[in-house]
C-alpha atoms as one frame of an Amber mdcrd trajectory, in Angstrom:
protein
 -18.534  -0.707 -13.788 -20.009  -1.946 -17.085 -18.743  -5.479 -16.474 -15.867
  -5.114 -18.935 -12.369  -6.176 -17.874 -10.274  -3.009 -18.334  -7.315  -4.126
 -20.460  -7.224  -0.823 -22.328  -8.806   2.567 -21.722  -9.361   4.282 -25.107
 -10.598   7.514 -23.477  -7.267   8.562 -21.892  -4.281   9.902 -23.894  -5.586
   8.373 -27.158  -5.472   4.983 -25.442  -3.786   3.868 -22.230  -2.933   0.438
 -20.779  -5.494   0.633 -17.970  -4.822  -2.857 -16.585  -1.052  -2.351 -16.337
  -1.220   1.091 -14.687   0.330   1.197 -11.231  -1.471   4.267  -9.871  -3.722
   2.813  -8.467  -3.696  -0.706  -9.774  -6.936  -2.235 -11.000  -6.506  -5.044
  -8.477  -6.393  -2.662  -5.476  -9.348  -4.026  -3.415 -10.744  -0.709  -2.069
 -11.428   0.319  -5.688 -14.484  -1.948  -5.447 -16.159   0.940  -3.605 -16.157
   2.854  -6.909 -18.502   0.277  -8.418 -21.439   1.902  -6.616 -23.922   3.503
  -9.002 -23.595   6.999  -7.515 -20.005   8.019  -8.351 -19.973  11.036  -6.022
 -21.019   8.877  -3.071 -18.557   6.152  -4.082 -15.659   8.596  -4.389 -16.468
  10.164  -1.012 -16.716   6.728   0.639 -13.414   5.741  -0.967 -11.702   8.762
   0.576 -13.450   8.457   3.960 -12.395   4.796   4.163  -8.741   5.705   3.572
  -8.699   8.652   5.983 -10.386   6.559   8.680  -8.084   3.590   8.103  -5.001
   5.809   8.318  -6.187   7.471  11.532  -7.043   4.157  13.183  -3.718   2.629
  12.090  -1.699   5.494  13.563  -3.704   5.242  16.799  -3.203   1.452  16.989
   0.525   1.755  16.268   0.906   4.391  18.978  -0.934   2.184  21.467   1.283
  -0.747  20.448   4.326   1.324  21.398   2.786   1.851  24.847   1.688   5.451
  24.356  -1.286   6.589  26.453  -4.783   6.790  24.972  -4.766  10.604  24.933
  -1.327  10.815  23.336  -2.304   8.137  20.794  -5.416  10.116  19.838  -3.294
  13.235  19.523  -0.804  11.321  17.328  -3.581  10.046  15.073  -5.195  13.463
  14.645  -1.815  15.149  14.123  -0.867  12.589  11.461  -4.245  12.993   9.752
  -3.970  16.781   9.514  -0.225  16.957   8.874   0.943  18.899   5.844   2.879
  15.874   4.596  -0.232  13.679   4.534  -2.641  16.269   3.161  -0.285  17.456
   0.422   0.815  14.001  -0.748  -1.416  13.635  -3.786   0.846  11.214  -5.644
   1.647   9.019  -2.616  -1.650   9.518  -0.767  -2.850   5.905  -0.988   0.535
   4.437  -0.163   1.071   6.605   2.906  -2.189   5.280   4.316  -0.849   1.716
   4.474   2.511   2.620   6.059   1.450   2.516   9.750  -0.556  -0.689   9.148
   2.483  -2.382   7.565   4.584  -1.260  10.512   2.038  -2.453  13.107   1.329
  -5.851  11.536   5.014  -6.594  10.965   5.921  -5.627  14.532   3.223  -7.888
  15.955   4.353 -10.694  13.644   8.151 -10.420  13.902   8.814  -8.675  17.204
   5.947 -10.016  19.340   6.091 -13.462  17.627   2.367 -13.470  16.815   2.426
 -15.517  13.606  -1.268 -14.836  12.995  -0.255 -11.334  11.863   1.754 -12.652
   8.876  -1.288 -12.527   6.535  -2.098  -9.022   7.781   1.462  -7.825   7.199
   1.529  -9.417   3.738  -1.897  -7.973   2.833  -0.893  -4.451   3.917   2.359
  -4.685   1.920   0.419  -6.014  -1.090  -2.140  -3.200  -0.821   0.696  -0.687
  -0.751   2.176  -2.340  -3.850  -1.184  -2.318  -5.619  -2.030   1.336  -5.059
   0.957   3.020  -6.646   4.579   2.920  -7.721   6.884   0.529  -5.855   9.265
   3.112  -4.402   6.957   3.987  -1.484   6.635   0.326  -0.592  10.424  -0.027
  -0.721  10.796   2.985   1.590   8.229   1.547   4.016   9.939  -1.851   4.089
  13.339  -0.228   4.556  12.055   1.800   7.522  10.378  -1.269   9.038  13.583
  -3.275   8.623  15.834  -0.557  10.053  13.579  -0.106  13.073  13.046  -3.813
  13.709  16.653  -4.912  13.234  18.852  -1.919  14.027  16.840   0.141  16.520
  15.372  -2.791  18.444  18.417  -5.025  18.157  17.605  -7.946  20.425  19.971
 -10.418  18.781  17.298 -11.689  16.396  18.381  -9.851  13.235  18.526 -12.983
  11.064  15.101 -14.175  12.213  13.522 -10.754  11.615  15.139 -10.553   8.177
  13.706 -13.950   7.240  10.282 -12.953   8.546  10.288  -9.720   6.540  11.397
 -11.597   3.414   8.591 -14.115   3.967   6.009 -11.329   4.312   7.329  -9.630
   1.152   7.243 -12.871  -0.869   3.657 -13.495   0.248   2.731  -9.872  -0.580
   4.257 -10.127  -4.062   2.239 -13.303  -4.576  -0.947 -11.465  -3.602  -0.092
  -8.579  -5.942   1.072 -10.868  -8.785  -1.811 -10.155 -11.217  -0.974  -6.439
 -11.187   2.788  -6.955 -11.236   2.622  -9.451 -14.115   0.370  -7.118 -16.145
   2.806  -4.252 -15.674   5.833  -6.412 -16.556   4.067  -7.611 -19.724   3.474
  -3.991 -20.744   7.118  -3.090 -20.050   8.333  -5.988 -22.206   6.004  -4.958
 -25.028   7.147  -1.329 -24.728  10.805  -2.365 -24.981  10.066  -4.534 -28.030
   8.264  -1.699 -29.800  11.031   0.750 -28.844  13.725  -1.455 -30.387  11.779
  -1.648 -33.663  11.861   2.125 -34.069  15.416   2.800 -32.925
């Protein structure tokens, strides 16, 4: 907010590697909302954006599966107020991107709409940027299992290649955060070996 690039935050735990932190990563685009001068307003807008995006994504995914408008609305509201979603403090931001990843990848790989490749890659990258990688791995595993095993239409190899392409593009988009974290891990290992 002060125009300083946050390599290190001296105010947390006697100093913390702010740039290399994964939860949420500094390069997570919705964090730009927090640059507003009124922090309370910015924080509320940040949360409203994520709740709205999640609800709309669940609705759009339901409609994509051919569910009626009423049932899709019910699905979106049920997902929004589910105990799993409301109680997931640690994975809150990553859960939000799960239905969007699923929807964009389905439109790209299953419906052969190649224009959705950037959307799928961006959603995967956002999920990578807003927390630890295990939630992204779970999302990609579920997308792969559903696309290849559940909807087996004899295109398993093609869908696998498409998912790998989306993941490679997503990792490229998230590279600044990933490289910062890997640099910190290497430095941590070097320091650890000096003291052991």
